[in-house]
Amino acid sequence: MAEIVRVYIDGKECLAQNGEYLLQAARENGIYIPTLCHYEGVKPKGSCRICTCKVNGRLMTACTTPIAEGMVVENNTAEINEMRKAIIELFFVEGNHFCPTCEKSGDCELQALAYKYQITAPRYPFLFPTKRVVAEYSRIIIDHNRCVLCKRCVRAIKDAEGRSFFAYRRRGQHIEVILDKRMSEQMDYEKALEAEKVCPVGAIMARRIAFTTPVGHRKYDKKPIGSDVEKIK
Amino acid sequence: MAEKKIIATTSLAGCFGCHMSLLDIDERMLDLIEVVEFNKSPINDIKKFTRKCDIGLIEGGCCNSENVHVLKLFRESCKILVAVGECAIMGGLPAMRNGIPLKECIDEAYLNGITVHANVNKTVPNDPELPVLLDKVYPCSAVVKIDYSIPGCPPHADLLWATLYALVTGKETEIPYEVFKYD
């Protein structure tokens, strides 16, 4: 049986299994650590950095940090929240995030995080990069304007043999997500919906379906992101 | 009673939706005019600034030379400048043309678009009176200093009300989660 250890998150004593990731341990104890690239059930990557906490005085990503006895964690502090806000703002200026026209608006995790921190406008200048909208696949449309490169689609959407439907191509600022041409032929409607769901933003959209939920009933219209975690106490 | 705050508003590259949303504060408009007076604004049709204003509300981003001119005028004439709505904050829907070269946009609109029928002479508007289009649509903060921003497309009437109330009274206000939206 796994050993139970004690960690302190913002001064609150939390019990969790030794070796568990800090993010999971916090959520089990009703403490929400915001995430974007993390997806339940998929190996964490730690690429978006939003879950960064101060662990024993050092900045660590909660999704990739295993807990250990006596860990002192700062999560919901002014310093950490300010840093998280800055990261969210960088996402907004780096892409072309036109919320009013986006099919994912209201269900978008990036937008929900911005709502949580009540970001009125980014402090950085908008870059307006030129990005492609790829509509060559039969089941999905990939809008690179909205992609935040979390790699959730690459990591989570696989066929029965464990092969990824999606992949990265190019490097650096030219990096983008592509759907494998041959794999795209075997992508069915359910898989397309799954891919849309896995995408935290509106970069992957299943074809022939959009705006199904009326305004006011969407995921983050009434309740902030993470409120379901904070309820467990 | 304290002196009334002077408010000016304008719509640059916007759709007037934010001004409509301001009217959506409904009967609170009566409370508002008790404490504020409108100067240059499409609401009262005052075309020119007649005095220095306390608060300037800007709807829309900058897509042409006239927008830039008006925005700079507002910065000079208003103590506090507020970007209202997504267009003023980040360019909004007009900024969706930013990934397309300007010439391509104009050609599509006046020459090659499938709905272009009446333009038999194949001309593009070029009257010297017309403002010159900018290469891109710019957020207001790229042109002048913006003091506050109210997001939304349009911003919720309650959010506009809360912000105006806070600016006029000088008291900090809590923004409910439901009214703070980007769409």
Tab-separated table of C-alpha atoms in Angstrom:
chain	number	residue	atom	x	y	z
A	1	MET	CA	0.000	0.000	0.000
A	2	ALA	CA	1.181	3.433	-0.885
A	3	GLU	CA	2.556	5.574	1.850
A	4	ILE	CA	0.532	8.607	2.911
A	5	VAL	CA	2.473	11.840	3.156
A	6	ARG	CA	1.686	15.337	4.370
A	7	VAL	CA	2.120	18.469	2.264
A	8	TYR	CA	1.213	22.044	3.074
A	9	ILE	CA	-0.511	24.018	0.310
A	10	ASP	CA	-0.940	27.685	1.187
A	11	GLY	CA	-0.645	26.662	4.813
A	12	LYS	CA	-3.363	24.018	4.604
A	13	GLU	CA	-2.345	20.542	5.653
A	14	CYS	CA	-3.090	18.033	2.895
A	15	LEU	CA	-2.773	14.255	2.927
A	16	ALA	CA	-1.985	12.351	-0.247
A	17	GLN	CA	-0.201	9.288	-1.537
A	18	ASN	CA	3.550	9.538	-1.768
A	19	GLY	CA	4.784	10.052	-5.317
A	20	GLU	CA	1.457	11.374	-6.579
A	21	TYR	CA	1.684	14.516	-8.688
A	22	LEU	CA	1.154	17.734	-6.749
A	23	LEU	CA	-1.697	18.769	-9.039
A	24	GLN	CA	-3.631	15.571	-8.311
A	25	ALA	CA	-2.901	15.731	-4.588
A	26	ALA	CA	-4.169	19.307	-4.433
A	27	ARG	CA	-7.350	18.485	-6.343
A	28	GLU	CA	-8.092	15.534	-4.039
A	29	ASN	CA	-7.850	17.989	-1.160
A	30	GLY	CA	-10.242	20.470	-2.779
A	31	ILE	CA	-7.537	22.899	-3.884
A	32	TYR	CA	-7.662	24.028	-7.496
A	33	ILE	CA	-4.396	24.582	-9.306
A	34	PRO	CA	-5.164	25.998	-12.752
A	35	THR	CA	-4.021	23.987	-15.781
A	36	LEU	CA	-4.188	24.221	-19.532
A	37	CYS	CA	-1.953	21.569	-21.110
A	38	HIS	CA	-2.885	18.963	-18.525
A	39	TYR	CA	-5.568	16.442	-19.444
A	40	GLU	CA	-6.959	13.920	-16.985
A	41	GLY	CA	-5.703	10.436	-17.759
A	42	VAL	CA	-2.870	11.537	-20.049
A	43	LYS	CA	0.793	11.666	-19.048
A	44	PRO	CA	1.552	15.251	-17.935
A	45	LYS	CA	3.820	17.386	-20.086
A	46	GLY	CA	4.304	20.616	-18.139
A	47	SER	CA	4.427	22.787	-21.244
A	48	CYS	CA	1.957	25.588	-20.520
A	49	ARG	CA	3.442	26.487	-17.105
A	50	ILE	CA	0.134	27.773	-15.738
A	51	CYS	CA	0.146	25.252	-12.891
A	52	THR	CA	3.478	26.606	-11.651
A	53	CYS	CA	3.617	26.746	-7.847
A	54	LYS	CA	6.355	27.617	-5.432
A	55	VAL	CA	7.509	24.303	-3.966
A	56	ASN	CA	9.861	24.729	-1.011
A	57	GLY	CA	10.734	28.142	-2.419
A	58	ARG	CA	11.341	27.001	-5.992
A	59	LEU	CA	9.039	27.412	-8.989
A	60	MET	CA	7.798	24.003	-10.165
A	61	THR	CA	4.972	22.855	-12.421
A	62	ALA	CA	2.408	21.104	-10.239
A	63	CYS	CA	1.387	18.652	-12.987
A	64	THR	CA	4.878	17.115	-13.194
A	65	THR	CA	6.093	17.433	-9.585
A	66	PRO	CA	5.679	14.320	-7.409
A	67	ILE	CA	4.873	15.170	-3.819
A	68	ALA	CA	7.062	14.297	-0.870
A	69	GLU	CA	6.674	14.442	2.902
A	70	GLY	CA	6.634	17.934	4.382
A	71	MET	CA	6.528	19.838	1.072
A	72	VAL	CA	5.579	23.498	1.494
A	73	VAL	CA	3.657	24.780	-1.519
A	74	GLU	CA	2.540	28.280	-2.427
A	75	ASN	CA	-0.358	28.217	-4.870
A	76	ASN	CA	-2.966	30.927	-4.469
A	77	THR	CA	-0.654	33.832	-3.621
A	78	ALA	CA	-0.431	37.291	-5.171
A	79	GLU	CA	2.989	36.551	-6.668
A	80	ILE	CA	1.991	33.228	-8.258
A	81	ASN	CA	-1.347	34.535	-9.520
A	82	GLU	CA	0.333	37.529	-11.125
A	83	MET	CA	2.714	35.209	-12.931
A	84	ARG	CA	-0.165	33.009	-14.104
A	85	LYS	CA	-2.000	36.055	-15.391
A	86	ALA	CA	1.094	37.039	-17.365
A	87	ILE	CA	1.243	33.568	-18.951
A	88	ILE	CA	-2.438	33.720	-19.956
A	89	GLU	CA	-1.926	37.191	-21.434
A	90	LEU	CA	1.035	35.885	-23.446
A	91	PHE	CA	-1.196	33.176	-24.911
A	92	PHE	CA	-3.715	35.810	-25.946
A	93	VAL	CA	-1.208	38.079	-27.698
A	94	GLU	CA	0.737	35.236	-29.324
A	95	GLY	CA	-2.218	33.847	-31.264
A	96	ASN	CA	-5.310	35.345	-32.833
A	97	HIS	CA	-7.984	34.711	-30.233
A	98	PHE	CA	-11.183	36.298	-31.477
A	99	CYS	CA	-13.543	35.174	-28.747
A	100	PRO	CA	-16.697	36.779	-30.218
A	101	THR	CA	-16.512	34.596	-33.358
A	102	CYS	CA	-15.095	31.443	-31.833
A	103	GLU	CA	-17.251	28.314	-31.687
A	104	LYS	CA	-15.534	27.295	-28.464
A	105	SER	CA	-16.275	30.553	-26.641
A	106	GLY	CA	-17.887	29.742	-23.308
A	107	ASP	CA	-16.361	26.259	-23.275
A	108	CYS	CA	-12.761	27.391	-23.825
A	109	GLU	CA	-10.298	26.715	-21.031
A	110	LEU	CA	-7.964	29.562	-21.983
A	111	GLN	CA	-10.877	31.993	-21.917
A	112	ALA	CA	-12.147	30.497	-18.657
A	113	LEU	CA	-8.753	31.039	-17.040
A	114	ALA	CA	-8.779	34.647	-18.215
A	115	TYR	CA	-12.257	35.021	-16.694
A	116	LYS	CA	-11.060	33.491	-13.437
A	117	TYR	CA	-8.347	36.115	-13.111
A	118	GLN	CA	-10.597	38.832	-14.602
A	119	ILE	CA	-8.043	39.876	-17.192
A	120	THR	CA	-9.479	42.928	-18.940
A	121	ALA	CA	-6.689	43.383	-21.483
A	122	PRO	CA	-3.228	41.870	-21.946
A	123	ARG	CA	-0.290	44.021	-20.833
A	124	TYR	CA	1.702	42.917	-23.906
A	125	PRO	CA	1.307	44.170	-27.483
A	126	PHE	CA	-0.686	41.947	-29.845
A	127	LEU	CA	1.452	40.159	-32.421
A	128	PHE	CA	-1.312	39.260	-34.931
A	129	PRO	CA	0.698	36.405	-36.448
A	130	THR	CA	-0.377	35.073	-39.851
A	131	LYS	CA	-1.668	31.557	-39.284
A	132	ARG	CA	-3.463	28.993	-41.413
A	133	VAL	CA	-6.922	27.522	-41.132
A	134	VAL	CA	-6.720	23.969	-42.435
A	135	ALA	CA	-9.990	22.606	-43.795
A	136	GLU	CA	-8.607	19.776	-45.914
A	137	TYR	CA	-9.686	16.983	-43.563
A	138	SER	CA	-13.083	15.329	-43.849
A	139	ARG	CA	-13.920	15.261	-40.113
A	140	ILE	CA	-12.236	18.266	-38.518
A	141	ILE	CA	-11.005	21.782	-39.142
A	142	ILE	CA	-7.745	22.936	-37.555
A	143	ASP	CA	-7.542	26.668	-36.886
A	144	HIS	CA	-3.927	27.475	-36.055
A	145	ASN	CA	-4.901	31.003	-35.003
A	146	ARG	CA	-6.323	29.532	-31.811
A	147	CYS	CA	-3.804	26.767	-31.100
A	148	VAL	CA	-1.851	27.115	-27.843
A	149	LEU	CA	0.482	24.158	-28.558
A	150	CYS	CA	-0.497	22.245	-25.429
A	151	LYS	CA	-0.007	18.972	-27.321
A	152	ARG	CA	-3.130	17.511	-25.730
A	153	CYS	CA	-4.427	16.254	-29.095
A	154	VAL	CA	-1.120	14.575	-29.917
A	155	ARG	CA	-0.965	12.917	-26.523
A	156	ALA	CA	-4.601	11.901	-26.076
A	157	ILE	CA	-6.148	11.098	-29.459
A	158	LYS	CA	-4.947	7.632	-30.492
A	159	ASP	CA	-6.295	4.682	-32.432
A	160	ALA	CA	-6.807	1.144	-31.091
A	161	GLU	CA	-3.132	0.366	-31.626
A	162	GLY	CA	-1.959	3.429	-29.749
A	163	ARG	CA	-0.900	5.481	-32.772
A	164	SER	CA	-1.444	9.229	-32.532
A	165	PHE	CA	-3.741	10.908	-35.012
A	166	PHE	CA	-1.995	14.226	-34.534
A	167	ALA	CA	1.632	15.269	-34.624
A	168	TYR	CA	3.822	18.348	-34.486
A	169	ARG	CA	5.673	19.537	-37.535
A	170	ARG	CA	8.366	22.186	-37.983
A	171	ARG	CA	10.170	23.730	-35.006
A	172	GLY	CA	10.326	26.912	-32.931
A	173	GLN	CA	7.863	29.633	-33.794
A	174	HIS	CA	6.824	27.738	-36.957
A	175	ILE	CA	5.668	24.673	-35.051
A	176	GLU	CA	2.122	23.524	-35.728
A	177	VAL	CA	-0.195	20.609	-35.141
A	178	ILE	CA	-1.121	18.441	-38.095
A	179	LEU	CA	-3.480	15.534	-38.520
A	180	ASP	CA	-1.845	12.550	-40.153
A	181	LYS	CA	-3.199	12.277	-43.704
A	182	ARG	CA	-3.662	8.521	-43.679
A	183	MET	CA	-4.956	8.435	-40.110
A	184	SER	CA	-7.443	11.182	-40.967
A	185	GLU	CA	-9.181	8.758	-43.337
A	186	GLN	CA	-9.972	6.388	-40.483
A	187	MET	CA	-11.099	9.200	-38.168
A	188	ASP	CA	-14.806	8.763	-37.506
A	189	TYR	CA	-17.328	11.251	-36.167
A	190	GLU	CA	-16.882	10.127	-32.547
A	191	LYS	CA	-13.116	10.505	-32.777
A	192	ALA	CA	-13.551	13.984	-34.222
A	193	LEU	CA	-15.804	14.971	-31.317
A	194	GLU	CA	-13.280	13.508	-28.897
A	195	ALA	CA	-10.509	15.584	-30.485
A	196	GLU	CA	-12.625	18.710	-30.225
A	197	LYS	CA	-13.253	17.960	-26.563
A	198	VAL	CA	-9.574	17.338	-25.824
A	199	CYS	CA	-8.577	20.682	-27.366
A	200	PRO	CA	-8.679	23.295	-24.580
A	201	VAL	CA	-9.291	26.075	-27.107
A	202	GLY	CA	-11.126	26.167	-30.445
A	203	ALA	CA	-8.202	24.998	-32.591
A	204	ILE	CA	-9.735	21.602	-33.378
A	205	MET	CA	-13.363	21.751	-34.406
A	206	ALA	CA	-15.462	18.796	-35.570
A	207	ARG	CA	-17.124	19.563	-38.883
A	208	ARG	CA	-20.851	20.169	-39.388
A	209	ILE	CA	-21.499	20.936	-35.730
A	210	ALA	CA	-21.043	24.200	-33.835
A	211	PHE	CA	-22.849	26.579	-31.508
A	212	THR	CA	-25.030	23.765	-30.158
A	213	THR	CA	-25.235	25.174	-26.625
A	214	PRO	CA	-27.007	28.510	-26.186
A	215	VAL	CA	-25.221	31.401	-24.493
A	216	GLY	CA	-25.803	31.191	-20.765
A	217	HIS	CA	-25.704	27.371	-20.705
A	218	ARG	CA	-22.103	26.839	-21.759
A	219	LYS	CA	-19.550	25.275	-19.456
A	220	TYR	CA	-18.002	28.448	-18.069
A	221	ASP	CA	-20.906	30.879	-18.437
A	222	LYS	CA	-22.034	30.713	-14.806
A	223	LYS	CA	-19.322	28.878	-12.915
A	224	PRO	CA	-15.605	29.692	-12.963
A	225	ILE	CA	-13.118	27.039	-14.037
A	226	GLY	CA	-12.041	24.975	-11.051
A	227	SER	CA	-15.180	25.594	-9.007
A	228	ASP	CA	-15.980	21.866	-9.217
A	229	VAL	CA	-12.626	21.074	-7.583
A	230	GLU	CA	-12.983	23.703	-4.882
A	231	LYS	CA	-16.377	22.283	-3.899
A	232	ILE	CA	-14.878	18.997	-2.635
A	233	LYS	CA	-13.909	19.796	0.918
B	1	MET	CA	-24.000	67.879	-4.608
B	2	ALA	CA	-20.623	67.259	-6.167
B	3	GLU	CA	-19.974	68.552	-9.643
B	4	LYS	CA	-21.100	66.262	-12.452
B	5	LYS	CA	-18.475	64.166	-14.198
B	6	ILE	CA	-18.206	64.837	-17.906
B	7	ILE	CA	-18.311	61.802	-20.212
B	8	ALA	CA	-17.484	61.618	-23.910
B	9	THR	CA	-17.984	58.553	-26.090
B	10	THR	CA	-17.126	57.546	-29.627
B	11	SER	CA	-17.281	54.596	-31.966
B	12	LEU	CA	-14.188	54.004	-34.112
B	13	ALA	CA	-13.930	50.720	-36.043
B	14	GLY	CA	-16.855	49.291	-34.120
B	15	CYS	CA	-20.470	48.386	-34.745
B	16	PHE	CA	-22.165	50.592	-32.130
B	17	GLY	CA	-23.040	47.434	-30.200
B	18	CYS	CA	-21.175	48.742	-27.160
B	19	HIS	CA	-23.183	51.970	-27.258
B	20	MET	CA	-26.349	49.865	-27.496
B	21	SER	CA	-25.167	47.918	-24.471
B	22	LEU	CA	-24.725	51.196	-22.601
B	23	LEU	CA	-28.384	51.932	-23.304
B	24	ASP	CA	-29.149	48.491	-21.865
B	25	ILE	CA	-28.513	49.830	-18.371
B	26	ASP	CA	-32.199	50.773	-18.763
B	27	GLU	CA	-33.705	52.818	-15.918
B	28	ARG	CA	-30.279	53.208	-14.332
B	29	MET	CA	-29.703	55.743	-17.100
B	30	LEU	CA	-31.796	58.129	-14.960
B	31	ASP	CA	-29.429	57.600	-12.020
B	32	LEU	CA	-26.467	58.058	-14.347
B	33	ILE	CA	-27.530	61.430	-15.717
B	34	GLU	CA	-27.903	62.656	-12.136
B	35	VAL	CA	-24.148	62.309	-11.690
B	36	VAL	CA	-22.722	62.671	-15.199
B	37	GLU	CA	-23.085	64.949	-18.171
B	38	PHE	CA	-22.410	63.805	-21.716
B	39	ASN	CA	-20.181	65.903	-23.947
B	40	LYS	CA	-19.062	64.762	-27.431
B	41	SER	CA	-20.982	61.553	-28.038
B	42	PRO	CA	-23.223	59.917	-30.643
B	43	ILE	CA	-25.804	59.504	-27.864
B	44	ASN	CA	-26.559	63.233	-27.713
B	45	ASP	CA	-25.110	64.030	-31.173
B	46	ILE	CA	-22.606	66.581	-29.883
B	47	LYS	CA	-19.983	66.552	-32.653
B	48	LYS	CA	-17.157	68.539	-31.054
B	49	PHE	CA	-15.553	68.706	-27.647
B	50	THR	CA	-16.741	71.838	-25.867
B	51	ARG	CA	-14.652	71.285	-22.745
B	52	LYS	CA	-12.175	68.967	-21.057
B	53	CYS	CA	-13.832	65.659	-20.096
B	54	ASP	CA	-13.314	63.349	-17.141
B	55	ILE	CA	-14.056	60.028	-18.804
B	56	GLY	CA	-13.756	59.016	-22.458
B	57	LEU	CA	-15.338	55.749	-23.590
B	58	ILE	CA	-13.850	54.334	-26.787
B	59	GLU	CA	-15.653	51.708	-28.793
B	60	GLY	CA	-13.822	50.040	-31.686
B	61	GLY	CA	-10.207	49.812	-32.760
B	62	CYS	CA	-8.318	51.828	-35.363
B	63	CYS	CA	-8.723	50.749	-38.983
B	64	ASN	CA	-8.168	54.101	-40.730
B	65	SER	CA	-6.508	57.516	-40.349
B	66	GLU	CA	-9.696	59.143	-39.048
B	67	ASN	CA	-9.947	56.606	-36.199
B	68	VAL	CA	-6.388	57.449	-35.167
B	69	HIS	CA	-7.144	61.171	-35.324
B	70	VAL	CA	-10.305	60.864	-33.193
B	71	LEU	CA	-8.586	58.580	-30.705
B	72	LYS	CA	-5.690	61.024	-30.233
B	73	LEU	CA	-8.204	63.840	-29.823
B	74	PHE	CA	-9.959	61.836	-27.113
B	75	ARG	CA	-6.669	61.198	-25.329
B	76	GLU	CA	-5.967	64.938	-25.289
B	77	SER	CA	-9.477	65.819	-24.161
B	78	CYS	CA	-10.188	63.142	-21.544
B	79	LYS	CA	-8.536	62.563	-18.201
B	80	ILE	CA	-9.410	58.865	-18.152
B	81	LEU	CA	-9.683	56.842	-21.327
B	82	VAL	CA	-11.567	53.535	-21.244
B	83	ALA	CA	-11.411	50.945	-24.039
B	84	VAL	CA	-14.912	49.481	-24.266
B	85	GLY	CA	-15.385	46.100	-25.931
B	86	GLU	CA	-13.206	43.609	-27.743
B	87	CYS	CA	-12.595	45.821	-30.790
B	88	ALA	CA	-11.141	48.653	-28.717
B	89	ILE	CA	-9.102	46.193	-26.644
B	90	MET	CA	-7.712	43.892	-29.324
B	91	GLY	CA	-9.080	45.013	-32.696
B	92	GLY	CA	-12.006	42.609	-32.556
B	93	LEU	CA	-13.757	41.361	-35.670
B	94	PRO	CA	-12.277	44.051	-37.973
B	95	ALA	CA	-8.822	42.767	-36.952
B	96	MET	CA	-9.627	39.429	-38.562
B	97	ARG	CA	-8.335	41.075	-41.740
B	98	ASN	CA	-4.894	41.441	-40.161
B	99	GLY	CA	-3.687	38.155	-41.639
B	100	ILE	CA	-4.692	39.227	-45.154
B	101	PRO	CA	-2.828	41.887	-47.179
B	102	LEU	CA	-4.848	45.124	-47.466
B	103	LYS	CA	-4.902	45.028	-51.277
B	104	GLU	CA	-6.444	41.566	-51.231
B	105	CYS	CA	-9.179	42.806	-48.845
B	106	ILE	CA	-10.016	45.793	-51.065
B	107	ASP	CA	-9.981	43.728	-54.252
B	108	GLU	CA	-12.307	41.194	-52.663
B	109	ALA	CA	-14.666	43.909	-51.428
B	110	TYR	CA	-14.853	46.020	-54.596
B	111	LEU	CA	-13.686	43.924	-57.534
B	112	ASN	CA	-13.605	40.167	-57.144
B	113	GLY	CA	-16.170	39.340	-54.461
B	114	ILE	CA	-19.010	37.100	-55.622
B	115	THR	CA	-21.582	39.652	-54.488
B	116	VAL	CA	-19.963	42.552	-56.395
B	117	HIS	CA	-22.372	43.359	-59.250
B	118	ALA	CA	-22.917	47.119	-59.355
B	119	ASN	CA	-19.275	48.147	-59.728
B	120	VAL	CA	-19.312	48.093	-63.546
B	121	ASN	CA	-16.395	50.524	-63.903
B	122	LYS	CA	-14.269	48.357	-61.627
B	123	THR	CA	-13.216	51.259	-59.432
B	124	VAL	CA	-12.038	51.275	-55.857
B	125	PRO	CA	-13.185	54.281	-53.753
B	126	ASN	CA	-10.321	56.787	-53.831
B	127	ASP	CA	-11.879	60.174	-53.036
B	128	PRO	CA	-9.297	62.303	-51.186
B	129	GLU	CA	-11.990	63.048	-48.572
B	130	LEU	CA	-12.042	59.394	-47.533
B	131	PRO	CA	-9.861	58.359	-44.584
B	132	VAL	CA	-6.897	56.212	-45.557
B	133	LEU	CA	-7.102	52.579	-44.453
B	134	LEU	CA	-4.310	51.350	-42.197
B	135	ASP	CA	-2.308	48.246	-43.097
B	136	LYS	CA	-3.809	46.470	-40.093
B	137	VAL	CA	-6.542	47.086	-37.557
B	138	TYR	CA	-4.897	48.213	-34.341
B	139	PRO	CA	-6.138	48.004	-30.765
B	140	CYS	CA	-6.518	51.425	-29.104
B	141	SER	CA	-3.672	50.650	-26.721
B	142	ALA	CA	-1.303	50.493	-29.723
B	143	VAL	CA	-2.043	54.147	-30.517
B	144	VAL	CA	-2.565	55.946	-27.200
B	145	LYS	CA	-2.348	55.119	-23.520
B	146	ILE	CA	-5.507	53.386	-22.331
B	147	ASP	CA	-6.299	53.589	-18.634
B	148	TYR	CA	-8.963	50.909	-18.278
B	149	SER	CA	-10.561	48.223	-20.416
B	150	ILE	CA	-14.056	46.751	-20.302
B	151	PRO	CA	-14.146	43.439	-22.182
B	152	GLY	CA	-17.129	41.908	-23.938
B	153	CYS	CA	-18.739	41.815	-27.347
B	154	PRO	CA	-20.578	43.870	-26.335
B	155	PRO	CA	-19.709	44.341	-22.659
B	156	HIS	CA	-22.583	43.337	-20.406
B	157	ALA	CA	-24.706	46.339	-19.388
B	158	ASP	CA	-24.106	45.464	-15.727
B	159	LEU	CA	-20.361	45.497	-16.321
B	160	LEU	CA	-20.558	48.907	-18.005
B	161	TRP	CA	-22.704	50.172	-15.170
B	162	ALA	CA	-20.354	48.809	-12.498
B	163	THR	CA	-17.339	50.378	-14.205
B	164	LEU	CA	-18.985	53.753	-14.716
B	165	TYR	CA	-20.250	53.726	-11.149
B	166	ALA	CA	-16.741	52.971	-9.875
B	167	LEU	CA	-15.160	55.670	-12.061
B	168	VAL	CA	-17.708	58.311	-11.105
B	169	THR	CA	-17.783	57.577	-7.380
B	170	GLY	CA	-14.117	56.616	-7.083
B	171	LYS	CA	-15.066	53.510	-5.108
B	172	GLU	CA	-13.728	50.068	-5.930
B	173	THR	CA	-16.356	47.627	-7.087
B	174	GLU	CA	-16.791	43.854	-7.215
B	175	ILE	CA	-17.453	42.452	-10.678
B	176	PRO	CA	-19.727	39.375	-10.615
B	177	TYR	CA	-18.354	36.409	-12.585
B	178	GLU	CA	-21.405	36.120	-14.872
B	179	VAL	CA	-21.046	39.591	-16.389
B	180	PHE	CA	-17.324	39.415	-17.161
B	181	LYS	CA	-17.236	37.849	-20.643
B	182	TYR	CA	-15.301	38.189	-23.893
B	183	ASP	CA	-18.238	37.389	-26.181
